Amino acid sequence: MSPAADSRQELKELLKRLRAERPTIVEAATTRSNAQRATRRVIKIELAKGPATVPALASACSLPSADALWHIAAMRKYGELVENGQDGDYCLYRLTPNDEGSD
Amino acid sequence: MSETPRFDALVIGAGIAGLQAAVDLADQGFKVAIVERDPSIGGAMIALSKVFPTLDCASCITTPKMAAVARHPNITTFTYTEVLSVGRAGDRFVASVLSKPRYVDEEACIGCRKCEYACPVEVVDEFDGRLGARRAAYIPFTTAIPQTALIDADNCTLCGACVRACPTDAVVLDQRPREWQLEATAVVAATGWKLTPVGAKPQYGGGEITNVLEPTQMERLLAPHGPYGRVIRPSDGKIPESVAYVQCAGSRDQTLGVSYCSRVCCMYAIKQAMLLSGSLPIADITIYYMDIRAFGKGYEEFYRSAQAMGIEFVKGKVARLTENDDQSVTVRVERLDQFGQVEERRHDLVVLSLGMLPGEDVRQRFDLEVAEDGFVMTPQPKDAPCRTTVDGIFVAGTASGPKDIVDTIVEAGAAATEASLYISKMIAAAETATAASSADVTSPAADRVEVKV
């Protein structure tokens, strides 16, 4: 085996061992993460249609508006969306070009 | 570390008080260990937007002090490390400390954040007042020192993305906590403060109303790198047209067990109100208060400026906060300036001016006595306010009671001076003892003296 393959195998074994050491924590984290990714996919599909406010996005995605805002904050922090003007008392958000159409 | 490392001083806590005390001691040539339980130094101050009464950028004051500590040749910084206990051993203190696992090799990590960008898990970010998000692999904030990533094991799915993304093989997923000891001649406790709980008063929503914020959350909303990049309501992102502050929401209240004034709430509320006037120029800002305590240099003028800017000060007792269907908050207030008339007013956002509690209970870990209010007892508050009930342990900053940044920095300097005098005295005593003992055993001169006597 090449050194890279060795290293991949070592990582695989380490992750397997650690998952066995803390199964409950890893399972709970995985469940939360999967749910979060599913929500994020829906948000991105909505935003791909055009800029939206938090209440509009929350309504379209059937999410509490506070949760929708949290996702907006997360996506903004990691460069997945930007502000795009205002609609009344609310900011509009749109996907950054790299994220348009993804997921 | 096989041998117990020895320092002249141990500073517990790397907030602004700990940083100042460490630098002041190190500048006098003493070897200092500073131990911080969080992954970065900087404490509460680094999360503030601006400071009163000058409205200077908080980060611009804190970051240079953080850098001074990190680069000082006489200071060794231990982050993500907790002091478990401090006990006396002869003329020195021995501290048992626990270095928590970062799951990242601190020497190898170059702070590139590739692990953070690769991590697929997002969680609530405590640094941003639980309003924003961070990844499970992360660097706590932009100006964190050290710029070393860590992995939040409680939220890690063990997908291995961080390991594969790291260009320096720094991720060590099987790292373990390490308990070890260090020795120091003197100790400075700078263990800081925490907010009174937002949910303590059921009549103020018990922490359940989304648009009732803690003051530290508003600091993050006002900060340039805050969670939303601007001030909006956490419930739905609305740009608020009306913001209110409820003073004494966690202090001067026997029912909460906090009978004292927290000394900073009036001024931080005025400061935030002034900053809000800048970021939300058409919003109405109201401060509901019983007394305004503007005691420091320039504070009264600051208060007057806020009034001149159009911030409304309503003298009254807030009885109740209730959430409306549109997620605005109704404040029911008894107007003390209008013969006790009861009024109800709606606001988009309400900030509770919460008070200060001791950062931690120092009794168990450090064997220090505390005063009735729970803060570190200072038996000589007038002539030696940094001395504690244990000779050789000194206190700095809010560990001994609520105080603002100015007083914290002054007191940290005083604690460093007290500690340096104590260390010098101990060094001199040790040298005298050594000299006397070597004279007794080996010195022919000493023999001659004895003969003469």
XYZ file of C-alpha atoms in Angstrom:
556
model
C 0.000 0.000 0.000
C 1.144 3.573 -0.717
C 1.796 5.968 2.229
C -1.423 7.839 1.338
C -3.428 4.630 1.418
C -1.782 3.698 4.725
C -2.759 7.020 6.135
C -6.360 6.664 4.894
C -6.557 3.237 6.466
C -5.148 4.540 9.763
C -7.715 7.371 9.829
C -10.527 4.933 9.100
C -9.461 2.710 11.973
C -9.072 5.681 14.353
C -12.536 7.021 13.531
C -14.026 3.543 13.993
C -12.362 3.196 17.387
C -13.483 6.635 18.560
C -17.062 6.020 17.375
C -17.054 2.861 19.487
C -15.752 4.851 22.488
C -18.504 7.521 22.394
C -21.448 6.063 20.456
C -24.221 8.105 22.108
C -22.552 11.486 21.567
C -21.643 10.701 17.974
C -25.099 9.361 17.145
C -26.830 12.425 18.640
C -24.440 14.790 16.818
C -24.978 12.932 13.547
C -28.765 13.090 13.900
C -28.627 16.844 14.570
C -26.226 17.403 11.713
C -28.361 15.449 9.232
C -31.488 17.394 10.197
C -29.574 20.642 9.862
C -28.268 19.737 6.406
C -31.773 18.821 5.238
C -33.061 22.224 6.424
C -30.140 23.973 4.796
C -30.892 22.236 1.485
C -34.487 23.518 1.579
C -33.301 27.049 2.405
C -30.845 27.021 -0.477
C -33.530 25.809 -2.898
C -35.756 28.711 -1.820
C -32.959 31.265 -2.031
C -31.992 29.986 -5.490
C -35.386 31.332 -6.653
C -34.338 34.857 -5.646
C -33.595 37.117 -2.685
C -35.856 36.648 0.341
C -36.475 38.100 3.782
C -36.294 35.954 6.921
C -40.109 35.764 7.409
C -40.637 34.906 3.720
C -37.985 32.221 3.884
C -39.359 30.848 7.136
C -42.832 30.652 5.665
C -41.633 28.992 2.440
C -39.549 26.450 4.345
C -42.086 25.881 7.162
C -39.537 26.933 9.765
C -39.854 29.130 12.858
C -38.538 32.544 11.780
C -35.899 32.553 14.558
C -34.516 29.263 13.206
C -34.499 30.634 9.672
C -32.519 33.645 10.899
C -30.006 31.374 12.621
C -29.403 29.544 9.340
C -29.071 32.897 7.547
C -26.475 33.975 10.144
C -24.555 30.727 9.680
C -24.617 30.954 5.882
C -23.575 34.613 6.002
C -20.643 33.827 8.317
C -19.332 31.142 6.007
C -19.798 33.185 2.837
C -22.774 31.336 1.396
C -25.069 34.365 1.215
C -25.042 38.141 1.361
C -27.502 40.933 2.033
C -29.268 42.253 -1.030
C -31.156 45.403 -0.067
C -34.292 45.687 2.023
C -37.973 44.935 1.739
C -39.728 47.205 4.236
C -38.355 46.531 7.721
C -36.553 43.370 6.647
C -33.253 42.697 4.908
C -33.227 40.627 1.749
C -30.663 37.863 1.449
C -29.364 36.140 -1.658
C -26.987 33.296 -2.281
C -23.446 34.176 -3.243
C -22.676 33.222 -6.846
C -20.791 30.049 -5.858
C -23.771 28.747 -3.928
C -26.500 29.547 -6.430
C -27.967 26.336 -7.727
C -25.955 24.095 -5.387
C -27.746 21.337 -3.483
C 6.374 18.234 30.933
C 8.165 15.828 33.250
C 9.271 18.284 35.963
C 6.883 20.614 37.763
C 7.307 23.980 36.042
C 8.096 26.848 38.418
C 7.000 30.450 38.064
C 7.192 33.544 40.194
C 3.497 34.226 39.704
C 0.444 32.341 38.586
C -2.341 34.493 37.131
C -5.687 32.714 36.995
C -7.863 34.084 34.231
C -6.861 35.919 31.058
C -9.543 38.568 30.876
C -8.509 42.199 30.926
C -7.587 42.022 34.649
C -5.454 38.909 34.252
C -3.765 40.243 31.113
C -2.887 43.539 32.800
C -1.593 41.867 35.966
C 0.485 39.381 33.956
C 2.098 42.081 31.793
C 2.816 44.301 34.813
C 4.503 41.431 36.647
C 6.405 40.209 33.585
C 7.676 43.711 32.824
C 9.346 43.686 36.259
C 11.260 40.575 35.278
C 9.102 37.961 37.013
C 8.272 34.695 35.297
C 4.498 34.471 34.964
C 2.125 31.642 34.087
C -1.330 32.759 32.968
C -3.996 30.079 32.903
C -7.253 30.558 30.995
C -10.129 28.073 30.907
C -11.391 29.271 27.497
C -9.640 28.407 24.224
C -8.519 32.033 23.776
C -7.296 34.769 26.052
C -9.241 38.056 26.105
C -12.133 37.305 28.473
C -15.436 39.144 28.321
C -13.959 42.401 27.057
C -12.931 41.043 23.666
C -16.605 40.326 22.912
C -17.698 43.934 23.582
C -18.393 46.374 20.778
C -17.165 49.642 22.295
C -16.386 50.932 25.778
C -17.837 53.822 27.763
C -17.434 56.757 28.110
C -15.006 57.228 25.231
C -16.720 54.874 22.778
C -13.326 53.418 21.894
C -13.366 50.094 20.102
C -13.088 47.397 22.804
C -11.097 45.114 20.563
C -8.587 47.911 19.851
C -7.778 48.062 23.582
C -7.908 44.346 24.340
C -6.101 42.938 21.307
C -2.780 44.752 21.955
C -2.843 43.523 25.572
C -3.547 39.993 24.367
C -0.647 40.248 21.924
C 1.622 41.675 24.643
C 0.893 38.670 26.857
C 1.284 36.162 24.036
C 4.658 37.590 22.948
C 6.153 38.466 26.314
C 9.303 36.429 26.976
C 8.465 36.199 30.687
C 4.876 34.980 30.246
C 3.786 31.433 29.524
C 0.153 31.185 28.476
C -1.933 28.070 29.027
C -5.320 28.279 27.312
C -8.202 25.794 27.480
C -6.773 24.905 30.869
C -8.558 24.976 34.198
C -7.035 25.452 37.610
C -8.463 22.615 39.704
C -6.903 23.597 43.013
C -4.279 25.809 44.573
C -2.584 24.724 47.773
C 0.392 25.867 49.740
C 3.590 23.775 49.824
C 6.168 25.474 52.046
C 6.830 28.961 50.746
C 5.261 28.258 47.351
C 1.848 27.480 45.918
C 1.194 24.307 43.968
C -1.622 24.459 41.435
C -3.220 21.383 39.924
C -4.394 22.201 36.428
C -6.299 20.361 33.736
C -5.498 20.987 30.090
C -8.605 20.084 28.117
C -8.133 18.400 24.753
C -8.395 20.655 21.708
C -8.047 17.598 19.472
C -5.540 19.739 17.599
C -1.776 19.843 18.048
C -1.122 23.439 19.153
C 2.431 23.381 17.779
C 1.397 22.071 14.387
C -1.764 24.150 13.817
C -1.158 27.197 11.600
C -4.636 28.707 12.124
C -5.575 28.421 8.441
C -9.192 27.441 9.303
C -9.283 24.779 6.587
C -10.672 22.336 9.174
C -13.429 24.831 10.020
C -14.421 25.310 6.393
C -14.413 21.538 5.829
C -16.482 20.730 8.929
C -20.108 19.952 8.010
C -21.534 20.495 11.527
C -22.857 23.888 12.641
C -23.790 24.686 16.224
C -24.847 27.677 18.283
C -21.937 30.063 18.864
C -21.543 31.038 22.526
C -19.119 33.827 21.621
C -21.859 35.523 19.564
C -24.310 35.401 22.475
C -25.916 32.195 21.146
C -27.318 34.204 18.237
C -24.924 33.076 15.524
C -23.311 29.835 14.445
C -19.925 28.201 14.393
C -18.654 24.880 13.147
C -17.714 21.913 15.338
C -14.109 22.484 14.219
C -13.410 26.153 14.815
C -11.257 29.043 15.937
C -13.282 30.874 18.606
C -13.179 34.330 16.993
C -11.203 36.326 14.447
C -8.691 37.846 16.854
C -8.414 34.798 19.147
C -5.023 34.151 20.700
C -3.760 31.560 20.103
C -5.002 31.247 16.521
C -5.331 27.530 17.071
C -8.351 25.513 16.063
C -10.197 23.175 18.375
C -12.804 20.522 17.890
C -16.022 20.470 19.883
C -16.201 16.776 20.724
C -19.805 17.009 21.921
C -20.904 17.992 18.432
C -18.326 16.133 16.344
C -19.734 13.404 14.087
C -16.254 11.938 13.576
C -16.602 12.268 9.813
C -12.845 12.932 9.486
C -13.290 15.952 7.170
C -11.085 18.122 9.413
C -8.299 15.530 9.385
C -8.348 15.318 5.615
C -8.482 19.140 5.208
C -5.600 19.951 7.566
C -2.416 20.783 5.622
C -0.140 20.193 8.613
C -1.643 16.992 10.063
C -2.456 18.923 13.220
C -5.782 17.249 14.021
C -5.381 14.688 16.805
C -8.819 13.191 17.371
C -7.655 10.878 20.127
C -6.105 13.597 22.281
C -6.854 13.199 26.009
C -7.194 15.660 28.887
C -3.996 16.098 30.845
C -3.749 16.888 34.539
C -0.488 18.402 35.708
C 0.956 20.732 38.293
C 2.805 23.997 38.383
C 4.438 25.934 41.204
C 4.354 29.663 41.837
C 5.462 31.995 44.600
C 2.386 34.208 44.346
C -1.053 33.886 42.800
C -3.299 36.525 41.266
C -6.933 35.448 41.016
C -8.597 37.226 38.091
C -11.521 34.878 37.751
C -13.939 37.488 36.429
C -17.711 37.663 36.421
C -20.808 36.263 34.830
C -24.223 37.785 34.165
C -27.125 37.321 36.526
C -29.410 34.783 34.819
C -31.755 36.216 32.188
C -34.482 33.785 33.227
C -34.369 34.611 36.926
C -37.430 36.876 36.894
C -40.598 35.222 35.576
C -42.274 38.638 35.320
C -39.635 39.564 32.718
C -40.416 36.522 30.596
C -38.206 34.047 32.444
C -35.786 33.951 29.522
C -38.488 32.683 27.167
C -39.174 35.838 25.113
C -36.961 35.755 22.007
C -36.759 39.527 21.672
C -35.750 40.098 25.294
C -31.968 40.101 25.172
C -29.042 39.930 27.534
C -26.774 42.993 27.321
C -23.900 40.838 26.094
C -26.086 39.713 23.186
C -26.699 43.338 22.258
C -22.921 43.904 22.420
C -22.541 41.237 19.747
C -25.334 42.711 17.622
C -23.521 46.050 17.775
C -20.076 44.581 17.095
C -18.688 44.950 13.558
C -18.329 41.172 13.206
C -21.576 40.353 14.994
C -23.808 37.420 14.111
C -26.070 39.282 11.684
C -23.745 42.081 10.568
C -26.325 44.625 11.812
C -28.896 45.112 14.573
C -32.009 43.068 13.818
C -34.495 41.172 15.971
C -33.467 37.583 16.721
C -37.076 36.421 16.328
C -37.470 37.263 12.663
C -34.772 39.625 11.412
C -36.877 42.772 11.617
C -34.925 46.031 11.795
C -36.211 47.384 15.131
C -38.062 50.671 15.234
C -38.087 50.774 19.011
C -35.601 49.428 21.544
C -35.943 49.574 25.342
C -33.607 48.962 28.270
C -34.841 47.769 31.650
C -32.377 48.851 34.325
C -31.653 46.987 37.567
C -33.041 43.809 35.957
C -30.580 41.637 37.865
C -29.189 43.845 40.625
C -30.495 45.634 43.717
C -33.037 42.861 44.051
C -33.286 40.902 47.301
C -35.516 38.297 45.637
C -32.624 37.324 43.370
C -30.114 37.371 46.213
C -28.329 40.265 44.501
C -28.800 43.196 46.816
C -25.812 45.162 45.522
C -25.572 47.603 42.607
C -23.553 46.085 39.748
C -22.029 49.488 38.955
C -21.765 49.068 35.192
C -25.352 48.524 34.017
C -26.357 52.198 33.801
C -23.309 53.042 31.768
C -23.382 50.059 29.405
C -27.077 50.685 28.744
C -26.380 54.340 27.927
C -23.447 53.329 25.754
C -25.485 50.754 23.845
C -28.349 53.236 23.473
C -25.947 55.769 21.945
C -24.523 53.161 19.584
C -28.045 52.097 18.609
C -28.892 55.710 17.835
C -26.059 55.555 15.327
C -26.919 52.224 13.762
C -30.709 52.692 13.837
C -31.088 56.462 13.285
C -34.894 56.465 13.145
C -35.482 54.067 16.043
C -36.853 55.209 19.396
C -34.584 54.250 22.275
C -35.971 54.229 25.817
C -34.218 53.504 29.109
C -36.478 52.583 32.037
C -34.571 53.302 35.234
C -34.922 53.835 38.963
C -31.653 55.791 39.447
C -28.863 56.535 37.010
C -25.493 55.952 38.660
C -22.917 57.781 36.564
C -20.073 57.877 39.077
C -16.858 57.716 37.033
C -14.777 60.307 35.256
C -16.720 61.606 32.290
C -19.733 59.407 33.024
C -22.155 62.189 33.959
C -21.252 64.037 30.757
C -21.799 60.801 28.838
C -25.269 60.498 30.365
C -26.069 64.101 29.449
C -24.890 63.489 25.865
C -27.256 60.520 25.609
C -30.153 62.702 26.739
C -29.150 65.366 24.220
C -29.114 62.732 21.470
C -32.799 62.073 22.089
C -32.613 58.874 24.103
C -35.676 58.840 26.352
C -35.062 58.189 30.046
C -38.205 57.057 31.853
C -37.990 56.998 35.643
C -40.109 54.062 36.680
C -40.316 50.506 37.890
C -40.890 47.886 35.202
C -43.416 45.407 36.539
C -43.835 43.037 33.631
C -42.712 42.168 30.098
C -45.093 40.289 27.802
C -44.683 39.025 24.267
C -47.234 40.070 21.669
C -48.427 38.150 18.612
C -46.117 40.158 16.343
C -43.225 39.227 18.693
C -42.899 42.773 19.974
C -42.639 43.159 23.742
C -44.971 45.165 25.952
C -43.329 46.880 28.913
C -45.661 47.604 31.830
C -44.119 50.375 33.893
C -45.068 52.319 36.998
C -43.925 55.889 36.261
C -42.128 57.254 39.321
C -41.943 60.640 37.617
C -45.717 60.740 37.105
C -47.088 59.928 40.557
C -47.062 56.170 40.033
C -49.122 56.158 36.863
C -49.041 52.778 35.120
C -48.219 52.731 31.408
C -47.823 50.034 28.798
C -45.529 50.555 25.829
C -44.594 48.274 22.940
C -41.017 47.793 21.793
C -39.526 45.641 19.035
C -36.594 44.701 21.220
C -35.971 44.862 24.972
C -32.586 44.534 26.664
C -32.437 43.543 30.326
C -29.642 45.366 32.118
C -28.460 42.304 34.002
C -25.965 42.521 36.803
C -22.675 40.878 37.716
C -22.159 37.679 39.666
C -18.793 36.139 40.614
C -17.268 34.246 37.675
C -16.775 31.228 39.864
C -16.949 30.045 43.437
C -13.343 30.307 44.547
C -13.888 28.668 47.946
C -13.436 25.076 46.867
C -10.688 25.410 44.298
C -8.545 28.072 45.891
C -9.459 27.918 49.551
C -10.214 31.638 49.540
C -12.906 33.177 51.669
C -15.703 35.058 49.988
C -17.762 37.998 51.201
C -21.541 37.919 51.683
C -22.079 38.823 48.031
C -20.087 35.774 46.872
C -17.131 37.775 45.524
C -13.598 37.197 46.850
C -13.244 38.662 50.330
C -10.739 41.492 50.673
C -10.147 41.896 54.402
C -8.365 45.245 53.952
C -10.576 46.934 51.360
C -9.323 50.437 52.088
C -5.549 50.133 52.356
C -4.904 46.860 50.508
C -7.890 46.089 48.264
C -6.097 43.354 46.340
C -5.164 41.237 49.361
C -7.244 38.165 50.117
C -7.567 36.026 53.210
C -4.592 33.935 52.037
C -1.145 35.506 52.258
C 0.384 35.398 48.773
C -2.898 35.178 46.855
C -4.085 38.490 45.431
C -7.259 39.388 43.604
C -7.761 41.548 40.529
C -10.763 42.896 38.690
C -14.339 41.722 39.020
C -13.359 38.640 41.021
C -13.591 40.865 44.119
C -16.757 42.721 43.115
C -18.547 44.432 40.236
C -16.471 47.112 38.557
C -15.962 48.710 35.169
C -12.996 48.311 32.851
C -11.179 51.403 34.115
C -11.301 50.247 37.742
C -10.472 46.684 36.691
C -7.271 47.781 34.951
C -6.261 50.010 37.870
C -6.876 47.179 40.335
C -4.974 44.693 38.182
C -1.964 47.005 38.321
C -2.326 47.243 42.083
C -2.571 43.443 42.404
C 0.593 43.086 40.313
C 2.403 45.545 42.598
C 1.249 43.707 45.724
C 2.285 40.397 44.179
C 5.687 41.717 43.104
C 6.391 43.011 46.624
C 5.406 39.636 48.040
C 7.559 37.713 45.535
C 10.547 39.977 46.187
C 10.123 39.476 49.926
C 9.979 35.696 49.486
C 13.036 35.694 47.213
C 14.958 37.811 49.732
C 13.908 35.523 52.594
C 14.983 32.445 50.633
C 18.351 34.019 49.785
C 18.930 34.960 53.410
C 18.063 31.454 54.532
C 20.359 29.943 51.904
C 23.187 32.273 52.854
C 22.742 31.529 56.542
C 22.586 27.808 55.946
C 25.663 27.787 53.709
C 27.470 29.952 56.243
C 26.596 27.479 59.023
C 27.791 24.492 57.042
C 30.697 25.573 54.910
C 31.970 29.036 55.522
C 35.255 29.354 57.414
C 34.268 32.976 58.024
C 31.204 31.797 59.843
C 33.376 29.555 62.031
C 35.537 32.509 62.914
C 32.501 34.589 63.811
C 31.226 31.810 66.037
C 34.598 31.637 67.823
C 34.539 35.361 68.386
C 31.019 35.219 69.829
